[in-house]
């Protein structure tokens, strides 16, 4: 296997994308296409995947958007023929739970380049262009998807209340695994607790959801650092709780005194 630089990898991806666009735009079966994911947000990096939605005309959509199964290690011969035009496939996974109405979702990685593509096939009759998206071509005027309705105050309050309860439940679970010295579990859930706090701040501020990539947690491999991270997360949650109540949500008093029963066991371990 020939190894290439990251710059070459990125150049190969852009060349592949150009080839895909030229091929599908010249195929009468396809009437529109657009990019989603990082390309649609204009924040793709050197390793970003290509997320491409392709609208299939009504004459061919029953065949090309056929779901042999909801989740599978295979796709249909008709879709496979399209995907293999762009190289030998190293592996493929189809998960139509990720597809829009009537469509299909297939992830492929190409053997010679390790380039990754999410292929989304959509029937013309149900196609709606998502936002954000980067339009590649449109011969029939596909309508844009309806914007997501803003969350009501009641919805925000209910969601914030549930997340707060789940936060404290999983913090207790994280402390238990800290005592068990399962560092992988602890770091995984420290990240999830950070994400919950970010979502709560969004709900309190009444901001629309925006995708943000990347980790929020610094690696804390030792017990002392992990305990400190837990206390910091708990403090941030305690500061948010009055705002959740003001929103109309329900929260119980801070359970930190109770969690300290478990935290004491973790502190004992690092002292020993």
PDB file of C-alpha atoms in Angstrom:
ATOM      1  CA  UNK A   1       0.000   0.000   0.000  1.00  0.00           C
ATOM      2  CA  UNK A   2       1.374   3.389  -1.019  1.00  0.00           C
ATOM      3  CA  UNK A   3       1.305   6.038   1.694  1.00  0.00           C
ATOM      4  CA  UNK A   4       0.541   9.637   0.819  1.00  0.00           C
ATOM      5  CA  UNK A   5       0.837  12.948   2.619  1.00  0.00           C
ATOM      6  CA  UNK A   6      -2.192  14.537   4.229  1.00  0.00           C
ATOM      7  CA  UNK A   7      -2.075  17.236   1.576  1.00  0.00           C
ATOM      8  CA  UNK A   8      -2.212  14.594  -1.165  1.00  0.00           C
ATOM      9  CA  UNK A   9      -5.086  12.877   0.633  1.00  0.00           C
ATOM     10  CA  UNK A  10      -7.042  16.133   0.609  1.00  0.00           C
ATOM     11  CA  UNK A  11      -6.202  16.781  -3.042  1.00  0.00           C
ATOM     12  CA  UNK A  12      -7.394  13.258  -3.898  1.00  0.00           C
ATOM     13  CA  UNK A  13     -10.667  13.963  -2.108  1.00  0.00           C
ATOM     14  CA  UNK A  14     -11.268  17.163  -4.076  1.00  0.00           C
ATOM     15  CA  UNK A  15     -10.503  15.338  -7.318  1.00  0.00           C
ATOM     16  CA  UNK A  16     -12.901  12.555  -6.355  1.00  0.00           C
ATOM     17  CA  UNK A  17     -15.621  15.070  -5.518  1.00  0.00           C
ATOM     18  CA  UNK A  18     -15.154  16.777  -8.886  1.00  0.00           C
ATOM     19  CA  UNK A  19     -15.425  13.398 -10.636  1.00  0.00           C
ATOM     20  CA  UNK A  20     -18.591  12.519  -8.732  1.00  0.00           C
ATOM     21  CA  UNK A  21     -20.215  15.848  -9.603  1.00  0.00           C
ATOM     22  CA  UNK A  22     -19.304  15.522 -13.282  1.00  0.00           C
ATOM     23  CA  UNK A  23     -20.592  11.933 -13.399  1.00  0.00           C
ATOM     24  CA  UNK A  24     -23.918  12.341 -11.630  1.00  0.00           C
ATOM     25  CA  UNK A  25     -24.751  15.685 -13.232  1.00  0.00           C
ATOM     26  CA  UNK A  26     -24.365  13.999 -16.617  1.00  0.00           C
ATOM     27  CA  UNK A  27     -26.638  11.091 -15.663  1.00  0.00           C
ATOM     28  CA  UNK A  28     -30.301  11.642 -16.587  1.00  0.00           C
ATOM     29  CA  UNK A  29     -31.446   9.541 -13.623  1.00  0.00           C
ATOM     30  CA  UNK A  30     -30.271  12.245 -11.224  1.00  0.00           C
ATOM     31  CA  UNK A  31     -32.007  15.625 -11.179  1.00  0.00           C
ATOM     32  CA  UNK A  32     -30.296  17.413  -8.273  1.00  0.00           C
ATOM     33  CA  UNK A  33     -27.507  17.030  -5.760  1.00  0.00           C
ATOM     34  CA  UNK A  34     -26.070  18.921  -2.808  1.00  0.00           C
ATOM     35  CA  UNK A  35     -23.468  18.566  -0.093  1.00  0.00           C
ATOM     36  CA  UNK A  36     -24.250  18.493   3.603  1.00  0.00           C
ATOM     37  CA  UNK A  37     -21.992  18.091   6.631  1.00  0.00           C
ATOM     38  CA  UNK A  38     -18.815  20.122   6.933  1.00  0.00           C
ATOM     39  CA  UNK A  39     -18.867  21.174   3.255  1.00  0.00           C
ATOM     40  CA  UNK A  40     -22.267  22.800   3.722  1.00  0.00           C
ATOM     41  CA  UNK A  41     -20.915  24.723   6.723  1.00  0.00           C
ATOM     42  CA  UNK A  42     -17.684  25.634   4.888  1.00  0.00           C
ATOM     43  CA  UNK A  43     -15.602  24.240   7.741  1.00  0.00           C
ATOM     44  CA  UNK A  44     -14.277  21.060   6.149  1.00  0.00           C
ATOM     45  CA  UNK A  45     -10.729  20.136   7.101  1.00  0.00           C
ATOM     46  CA  UNK A  46      -8.107  17.901   5.526  1.00  0.00           C
ATOM     47  CA  UNK A  47      -9.832  14.726   6.761  1.00  0.00           C
ATOM     48  CA  UNK A  48     -13.483  15.618   6.257  1.00  0.00           C
ATOM     49  CA  UNK A  49     -15.809  13.107   4.640  1.00  0.00           C
ATOM     50  CA  UNK A  50     -17.929  13.899   1.601  1.00  0.00           C
ATOM     51  CA  UNK A  51     -21.647  13.921   2.487  1.00  0.00           C
ATOM     52  CA  UNK A  52     -23.593  14.014  -0.762  1.00  0.00           C
ATOM     53  CA  UNK A  53     -27.358  13.913  -1.303  1.00  0.00           C
ATOM     54  CA  UNK A  54     -28.508  12.845  -4.775  1.00  0.00           C
ATOM     55  CA  UNK A  55     -32.103  13.199  -5.979  1.00  0.00           C
ATOM     56  CA  UNK A  56     -33.293  10.349  -8.213  1.00  0.00           C
ATOM     57  CA  UNK A  57     -36.000  11.083 -10.788  1.00  0.00           C
ATOM     58  CA  UNK A  58     -39.389   9.452 -10.382  1.00  0.00           C
ATOM     59  CA  UNK A  59     -38.760   6.934 -13.167  1.00  0.00           C
ATOM     60  CA  UNK A  60     -35.766   5.379 -11.399  1.00  0.00           C
ATOM     61  CA  UNK A  61     -36.338   6.145  -7.719  1.00  0.00           C
ATOM     62  CA  UNK A  62     -38.156   2.889  -6.889  1.00  0.00           C
ATOM     63  CA  UNK A  63     -35.066   0.959  -7.975  1.00  0.00           C
ATOM     64  CA  UNK A  64     -32.240   3.220  -6.797  1.00  0.00           C
ATOM     65  CA  UNK A  65     -33.901   4.122  -3.482  1.00  0.00           C
ATOM     66  CA  UNK A  66     -35.052   0.596  -2.724  1.00  0.00           C
ATOM     67  CA  UNK A  67     -34.391  -0.493   0.853  1.00  0.00           C
ATOM     68  CA  UNK A  68     -33.488  -4.176   0.902  1.00  0.00           C
ATOM     69  CA  UNK A  69     -33.121  -3.830   4.668  1.00  0.00           C
ATOM     70  CA  UNK A  70     -32.965  -0.990   7.155  1.00  0.00           C
ATOM     71  CA  UNK A  71     -29.386  -1.640   8.304  1.00  0.00           C
ATOM     72  CA  UNK A  72     -26.949  -3.837   6.414  1.00  0.00           C
ATOM     73  CA  UNK A  73     -23.351  -4.591   5.461  1.00  0.00           C
ATOM     74  CA  UNK A  74     -24.505  -4.576   1.829  1.00  0.00           C
ATOM     75  CA  UNK A  75     -26.384  -2.351  -0.581  1.00  0.00           C
ATOM     76  CA  UNK A  76     -28.372  -3.117  -3.710  1.00  0.00           C
ATOM     77  CA  UNK A  77     -26.552  -4.072  -6.934  1.00  0.00           C
ATOM     78  CA  UNK A  78     -27.879  -0.902  -8.572  1.00  0.00           C
ATOM     79  CA  UNK A  79     -26.442   1.438  -5.933  1.00  0.00           C
ATOM     80  CA  UNK A  80     -23.243  -0.589  -5.738  1.00  0.00           C
ATOM     81  CA  UNK A  81     -22.713  -0.114  -9.473  1.00  0.00           C
ATOM     82  CA  UNK A  82     -22.829   3.660  -8.972  1.00  0.00           C
ATOM     83  CA  UNK A  83     -20.530   3.677  -5.946  1.00  0.00           C
ATOM     84  CA  UNK A  84     -17.902   1.440  -7.576  1.00  0.00           C
ATOM     85  CA  UNK A  85     -17.566   3.795 -10.531  1.00  0.00           C
ATOM     86  CA  UNK A  86     -15.309   5.844  -8.277  1.00  0.00           C
ATOM     87  CA  UNK A  87     -13.012   3.090  -7.064  1.00  0.00           C
ATOM     88  CA  UNK A  88     -12.765  -0.221  -5.279  1.00  0.00           C
ATOM     89  CA  UNK A  89     -14.708  -0.206  -2.012  1.00  0.00           C
ATOM     90  CA  UNK A  90     -12.833  -1.387   1.067  1.00  0.00           C
ATOM     91  CA  UNK A  91     -15.969  -1.575   3.182  1.00  0.00           C
ATOM     92  CA  UNK A  92     -19.541  -0.400   3.123  1.00  0.00           C
ATOM     93  CA  UNK A  93     -22.264   0.112   5.697  1.00  0.00           C
ATOM     94  CA  UNK A  94     -25.869   0.995   4.986  1.00  0.00           C
ATOM     95  CA  UNK A  95     -28.053   2.560   7.671  1.00  0.00           C
ATOM     96  CA  UNK A  96     -31.319   3.869   6.330  1.00  0.00           C
ATOM     97  CA  UNK A  97     -32.283   5.231   9.725  1.00  0.00           C
ATOM     98  CA  UNK A  98     -30.029   8.142   8.715  1.00  0.00           C
ATOM     99  CA  UNK A  99     -31.829   8.690   5.412  1.00  0.00           C
ATOM    100  CA  UNK A 100     -34.611  11.186   4.629  1.00  0.00           C
ATOM    101  CA  UNK A 101     -38.123   9.991   3.823  1.00  0.00           C
ATOM    102  CA  UNK A 102     -38.068   7.249   1.208  1.00  0.00           C
ATOM    103  CA  UNK A 103     -34.302   7.523   0.754  1.00  0.00           C
ATOM    104  CA  UNK A 104     -31.202   5.518   1.540  1.00  0.00           C
ATOM    105  CA  UNK A 105     -27.937   6.195   3.372  1.00  0.00           C
ATOM    106  CA  UNK A 106     -24.745   4.321   2.515  1.00  0.00           C
ATOM    107  CA  UNK A 107     -21.264   4.920   3.911  1.00  0.00           C
ATOM    108  CA  UNK A 108     -18.320   3.791   1.779  1.00  0.00           C
ATOM    109  CA  UNK A 109     -14.550   3.959   2.172  1.00  0.00           C
ATOM    110  CA  UNK A 110     -12.425   3.498  -0.924  1.00  0.00           C
ATOM    111  CA  UNK A 111      -9.613   0.964  -0.843  1.00  0.00           C
ATOM    112  CA  UNK A 112      -6.789   2.803  -2.583  1.00  0.00           C
ATOM    113  CA  UNK A 113      -7.343   6.235  -1.039  1.00  0.00           C
ATOM    114  CA  UNK A 114      -9.160   5.688   2.300  1.00  0.00           C
ATOM    115  CA  UNK A 115     -11.575   8.445   1.225  1.00  0.00           C
ATOM    116  CA  UNK A 116     -14.963   8.258   2.927  1.00  0.00           C
ATOM    117  CA  UNK A 117     -18.296   9.155   1.355  1.00  0.00           C
ATOM    118  CA  UNK A 118     -21.810   9.224   2.787  1.00  0.00           C
ATOM    119  CA  UNK A 119     -24.146   8.638  -0.150  1.00  0.00           C
ATOM    120  CA  UNK A 120     -27.759   9.728   0.350  1.00  0.00           C
ATOM    121  CA  UNK A 121     -30.216   8.775  -2.393  1.00  0.00           C
ATOM    122  CA  UNK A 122     -33.574  10.604  -2.280  1.00  0.00           C
ATOM    123  CA  UNK A 123     -36.691  10.059  -4.455  1.00  0.00           C
ATOM    124  CA  UNK A 124     -37.666  13.203  -6.342  1.00  0.00           C
ATOM    125  CA  UNK A 125     -41.275  13.050  -5.088  1.00  0.00           C
ATOM    126  CA  UNK A 126     -40.202  13.444  -1.438  1.00  0.00           C
ATOM    127  CA  UNK A 127     -36.974  15.420  -1.894  1.00  0.00           C
ATOM    128  CA  UNK A 128     -36.430  18.570   0.145  1.00  0.00           C
ATOM    129  CA  UNK A 129     -33.082  20.322   0.204  1.00  0.00           C
ATOM    130  CA  UNK A 130     -31.762  20.497   3.735  1.00  0.00           C
ATOM    131  CA  UNK A 131     -30.299  23.572   5.347  1.00  0.00           C
ATOM    132  CA  UNK A 132     -27.447  24.200   5.477  1.00  0.00           C
ATOM    133  CA  UNK A 133     -26.412  22.629   2.195  1.00  0.00           C
ATOM    134  CA  UNK A 134     -24.153  23.412  -0.743  1.00  0.00           C
ATOM    135  CA  UNK A 135     -26.110  23.029  -3.976  1.00  0.00           C
ATOM    136  CA  UNK A 136     -24.230  21.247  -6.766  1.00  0.00           C
ATOM    137  CA  UNK A 137     -26.947  21.237  -9.439  1.00  0.00           C
ATOM    138  CA  UNK A 138     -30.735  21.261  -9.664  1.00  0.00           C
ATOM    139  CA  UNK A 139     -32.599  20.702 -12.940  1.00  0.00           C
ATOM    140  CA  UNK A 140     -36.108  20.538 -11.499  1.00  0.00           C
ATOM    141  CA  UNK A 141     -36.286  23.054  -8.656  1.00  0.00           C
ATOM    142  CA  UNK A 142     -36.231  20.899  -5.530  1.00  0.00           C
ATOM    143  CA  UNK A 143     -37.924  22.863  -2.716  1.00  0.00           C
ATOM    144  CA  UNK A 144     -36.023  23.634   0.445  1.00  0.00           C
ATOM    145  CA  UNK A 145     -37.016  21.798   3.595  1.00  0.00           C
ATOM    146  CA  UNK A 146     -39.253  23.678   5.973  1.00  0.00           C
ATOM    147  CA  UNK A 147     -37.240  25.354   8.698  1.00  0.00           C
ATOM    148  CA  UNK A 148     -37.367  23.645  12.070  1.00  0.00           C
ATOM    149  CA  UNK A 149     -39.980  25.300  14.232  1.00  0.00           C
ATOM    150  CA  UNK A 150     -38.506  27.153  17.210  1.00  0.00           C
ATOM    151  CA  UNK A 151     -38.864  25.349  20.517  1.00  0.00           C
ATOM    152  CA  UNK A 152     -41.567  26.709  22.757  1.00  0.00           C
ATOM    153  CA  UNK A 153     -40.775  27.907  26.254  1.00  0.00           C
ATOM    154  CA  UNK A 154     -42.537  24.837  27.636  1.00  0.00           C
ATOM    155  CA  UNK A 155     -40.508  22.491  25.425  1.00  0.00           C
ATOM    156  CA  UNK A 156     -37.250  24.131  26.459  1.00  0.00           C
ATOM    157  CA  UNK A 157     -38.178  23.947  30.142  1.00  0.00           C
ATOM    158  CA  UNK A 158     -39.185  20.294  29.921  1.00  0.00           C
ATOM    159  CA  UNK A 159     -36.064  19.326  27.983  1.00  0.00           C
ATOM    160  CA  UNK A 160     -33.790  21.261  30.358  1.00  0.00           C
ATOM    161  CA  UNK A 161     -35.394  19.550  33.364  1.00  0.00           C
ATOM    162  CA  UNK A 162     -34.871  16.092  31.861  1.00  0.00           C
ATOM    163  CA  UNK A 163     -31.259  16.771  30.883  1.00  0.00           C
ATOM    164  CA  UNK A 164     -30.505  18.063  34.381  1.00  0.00           C
ATOM    165  CA  UNK A 165     -31.872  14.882  35.970  1.00  0.00           C
ATOM    166  CA  UNK A 166     -29.947  12.721  33.491  1.00  0.00           C
ATOM    167  CA  UNK A 167     -26.786  14.751  34.127  1.00  0.00           C
ATOM    168  CA  UNK A 168     -26.824  14.017  37.859  1.00  0.00           C
ATOM    169  CA  UNK A 169     -27.691  10.359  37.293  1.00  0.00           C
ATOM    170  CA  UNK A 170     -24.754   9.882  34.925  1.00  0.00           C
ATOM    171  CA  UNK A 171     -22.428  11.870  37.152  1.00  0.00           C
ATOM    172  CA  UNK A 172     -23.153   9.370  39.926  1.00  0.00           C
ATOM    173  CA  UNK A 173     -22.478   6.519  37.487  1.00  0.00           C
ATOM    174  CA  UNK A 174     -19.236   8.182  36.369  1.00  0.00           C
ATOM    175  CA  UNK A 175     -18.040   8.479  39.959  1.00  0.00           C
ATOM    176  CA  UNK A 176     -18.746   4.772  40.505  1.00  0.00           C
ATOM    177  CA  UNK A 177     -16.564   3.890  37.519  1.00  0.00           C
ATOM    178  CA  UNK A 178     -13.930   6.289  38.766  1.00  0.00           C
ATOM    179  CA  UNK A 179     -13.782   4.273  41.984  1.00  0.00           C
ATOM    180  CA  UNK A 180     -13.545   1.130  39.846  1.00  0.00           C
ATOM    181  CA  UNK A 181     -10.602   2.775  38.023  1.00  0.00           C
ATOM    182  CA  UNK A 182     -12.226   2.378  34.602  1.00  0.00           C
ATOM    183  CA  UNK A 183     -10.577   5.414  33.016  1.00  0.00           C
ATOM    184  CA  UNK A 184     -12.086   4.865  29.560  1.00  0.00           C
ATOM    185  CA  UNK A 185     -15.648   4.966  30.912  1.00  0.00           C
ATOM    186  CA  UNK A 186     -14.876   8.005  33.061  1.00  0.00           C
ATOM    187  CA  UNK A 187     -13.345  10.074  30.257  1.00  0.00           C
ATOM    188  CA  UNK A 188     -16.140   9.083  27.862  1.00  0.00           C
ATOM    189  CA  UNK A 189     -18.778  10.286  30.284  1.00  0.00           C
ATOM    190  CA  UNK A 190     -16.930  13.420  31.287  1.00  0.00           C
ATOM    191  CA  UNK A 191     -17.249  14.370  27.618  1.00  0.00           C
ATOM    192  CA  UNK A 192     -20.973  13.552  27.605  1.00  0.00           C
ATOM    193  CA  UNK A 193     -21.521  15.614  30.752  1.00  0.00           C
ATOM    194  CA  UNK A 194     -19.809  18.549  29.049  1.00  0.00           C
ATOM    195  CA  UNK A 195     -22.162  18.149  26.068  1.00  0.00           C
ATOM    196  CA  UNK A 196     -25.190  18.173  28.369  1.00  0.00           C
ATOM    197  CA  UNK A 197     -24.041  21.439  29.916  1.00  0.00           C
ATOM    198  CA  UNK A 198     -23.584  22.948  26.460  1.00  0.00           C
ATOM    199  CA  UNK A 199     -27.093  21.898  25.479  1.00  0.00           C
ATOM    200  CA  UNK A 200     -28.528  23.329  28.705  1.00  0.00           C
ATOM    201  CA  UNK A 201     -26.849  26.667  28.052  1.00  0.00           C
ATOM    202  CA  UNK A 202     -28.363  26.663  24.569  1.00  0.00           C
ATOM    203  CA  UNK A 203     -31.833  26.003  25.955  1.00  0.00           C
ATOM    204  CA  UNK A 204     -31.533  28.689  28.626  1.00  0.00           C
ATOM    205  CA  UNK A 205     -30.322  31.226  26.068  1.00  0.00           C
ATOM    206  CA  UNK A 206     -33.057  30.219  23.581  1.00  0.00           C
ATOM    207  CA  UNK A 207     -30.521  29.675  20.808  1.00  0.00           C
ATOM    208  CA  UNK A 208     -31.062  27.391  17.807  1.00  0.00           C
ATOM    209  CA  UNK A 209     -29.109  24.159  17.684  1.00  0.00           C
ATOM    210  CA  UNK A 210     -25.828  24.456  15.787  1.00  0.00           C
ATOM    211  CA  UNK A 211     -23.517  21.551  15.131  1.00  0.00           C
ATOM    212  CA  UNK A 212     -20.137  21.876  16.835  1.00  0.00           C
ATOM    213  CA  UNK A 213     -17.445  19.305  16.282  1.00  0.00           C
ATOM    214  CA  UNK A 214     -14.518  18.382  18.455  1.00  0.00           C
ATOM    215  CA  UNK A 215     -14.083  17.262  22.029  1.00  0.00           C
ATOM    216  CA  UNK A 216     -14.881  19.418  25.030  1.00  0.00           C
ATOM    217  CA  UNK A 217     -12.899  17.384  27.563  1.00  0.00           C
ATOM    218  CA  UNK A 218      -9.220  17.435  28.352  1.00  0.00           C
ATOM    219  CA  UNK A 219      -7.739  14.025  29.066  1.00  0.00           C
ATOM    220  CA  UNK A 220      -7.470  13.538  32.827  1.00  0.00           C
ATOM    221  CA  UNK A 221      -5.779  10.139  33.231  1.00  0.00           C
ATOM    222  CA  UNK A 222      -5.226  10.228  36.996  1.00  0.00           C
ATOM    223  CA  UNK A 223      -7.865   9.917  39.691  1.00  0.00           C
ATOM    224  CA  UNK A 224      -7.147  13.295  41.267  1.00  0.00           C
ATOM    225  CA  UNK A 225      -7.629  15.140  37.968  1.00  0.00           C
ATOM    226  CA  UNK A 226     -10.815  13.231  37.256  1.00  0.00           C
ATOM    227  CA  UNK A 227     -12.268  14.101  40.661  1.00  0.00           C
ATOM    228  CA  UNK A 228     -11.383  17.762  40.040  1.00  0.00           C
ATOM    229  CA  UNK A 229     -13.093  17.594  36.629  1.00  0.00           C
ATOM    230  CA  UNK A 230     -16.235  16.166  38.237  1.00  0.00           C
ATOM    231  CA  UNK A 231     -16.327  18.921  40.837  1.00  0.00           C
ATOM    232  CA  UNK A 232     -15.909  21.543  38.115  1.00  0.00           C
ATOM    233  CA  UNK A 233     -18.775  20.076  36.089  1.00  0.00           C
ATOM    234  CA  UNK A 234     -20.938  19.940  39.202  1.00  0.00           C
ATOM    235  CA  UNK A 235     -20.181  23.577  39.975  1.00  0.00           C
ATOM    236  CA  UNK A 236     -21.140  24.629  36.452  1.00  0.00           C
ATOM    237  CA  UNK A 237     -24.393  22.682  36.714  1.00  0.00           C
ATOM    238  CA  UNK A 238     -25.202  24.231  40.088  1.00  0.00           C
ATOM    239  CA  UNK A 239     -24.735  27.677  38.561  1.00  0.00           C
ATOM    240  CA  UNK A 240     -27.118  26.788  35.729  1.00  0.00           C
ATOM    241  CA  UNK A 241     -29.874  25.318  37.878  1.00  0.00           C
ATOM    242  CA  UNK A 242     -31.429  28.648  38.993  1.00  0.00           C
ATOM    243  CA  UNK A 243     -31.626  29.664  35.324  1.00  0.00           C
ATOM    244  CA  UNK A 244     -33.418  26.421  34.505  1.00  0.00           C
ATOM    245  CA  UNK A 245     -35.906  27.107  37.300  1.00  0.00           C
ATOM    246  CA  UNK A 246     -36.401  30.639  35.959  1.00  0.00           C
ATOM    247  CA  UNK A 247     -37.101  29.079  32.561  1.00  0.00           C
ATOM    248  CA  UNK A 248     -39.949  27.139  34.154  1.00  0.00           C
ATOM    249  CA  UNK A 249     -38.098  23.882  34.598  1.00  0.00           C
ATOM    250  CA  UNK A 250     -38.018  21.526  37.558  1.00  0.00           C
ATOM    251  CA  UNK A 251     -34.766  20.706  39.345  1.00  0.00           C
ATOM    252  CA  UNK A 252     -34.083  19.118  42.688  1.00  0.00           C
ATOM    253  CA  UNK A 253     -31.545  20.613  45.102  1.00  0.00           C
ATOM    254  CA  UNK A 254     -27.920  19.931  44.203  1.00  0.00           C
ATOM    255  CA  UNK A 255     -27.044  16.301  45.022  1.00  0.00           C
ATOM    256  CA  UNK A 256     -23.341  17.022  45.480  1.00  0.00           C
ATOM    257  CA  UNK A 257     -23.423  16.239  49.239  1.00  0.00           C
ATOM    258  CA  UNK A 258     -24.857  12.825  48.350  1.00  0.00           C
ATOM    259  CA  UNK A 259     -22.384  12.241  45.526  1.00  0.00           C
ATOM    260  CA  UNK A 260     -19.542  13.014  47.906  1.00  0.00           C
ATOM    261  CA  UNK A 261     -20.280   9.701  49.626  1.00  0.00           C
ATOM    262  CA  UNK A 262     -19.101   8.056  46.391  1.00  0.00           C
ATOM    263  CA  UNK A 263     -16.390  10.624  45.717  1.00  0.00           C
ATOM    264  CA  UNK A 264     -14.847   9.808  49.107  1.00  0.00           C
ATOM    265  CA  UNK A 265     -14.122   6.268  47.877  1.00  0.00           C
ATOM    266  CA  UNK A 266     -12.295   7.700  44.841  1.00  0.00           C
ATOM    267  CA  UNK A 267     -10.269  10.075  47.026  1.00  0.00           C
ATOM    268  CA  UNK A 268      -9.298   7.163  49.260  1.00  0.00           C
ATOM    269  CA  UNK A 269      -7.855   5.336  46.258  1.00  0.00           C
ATOM    270  CA  UNK A 270      -5.621   8.150  45.098  1.00  0.00           C
ATOM    271  CA  UNK A 271      -4.368   8.815  48.655  1.00  0.00           C
ATOM    272  CA  UNK A 272      -3.474   5.156  48.975  1.00  0.00           C
TER     273      UNK A 272
END
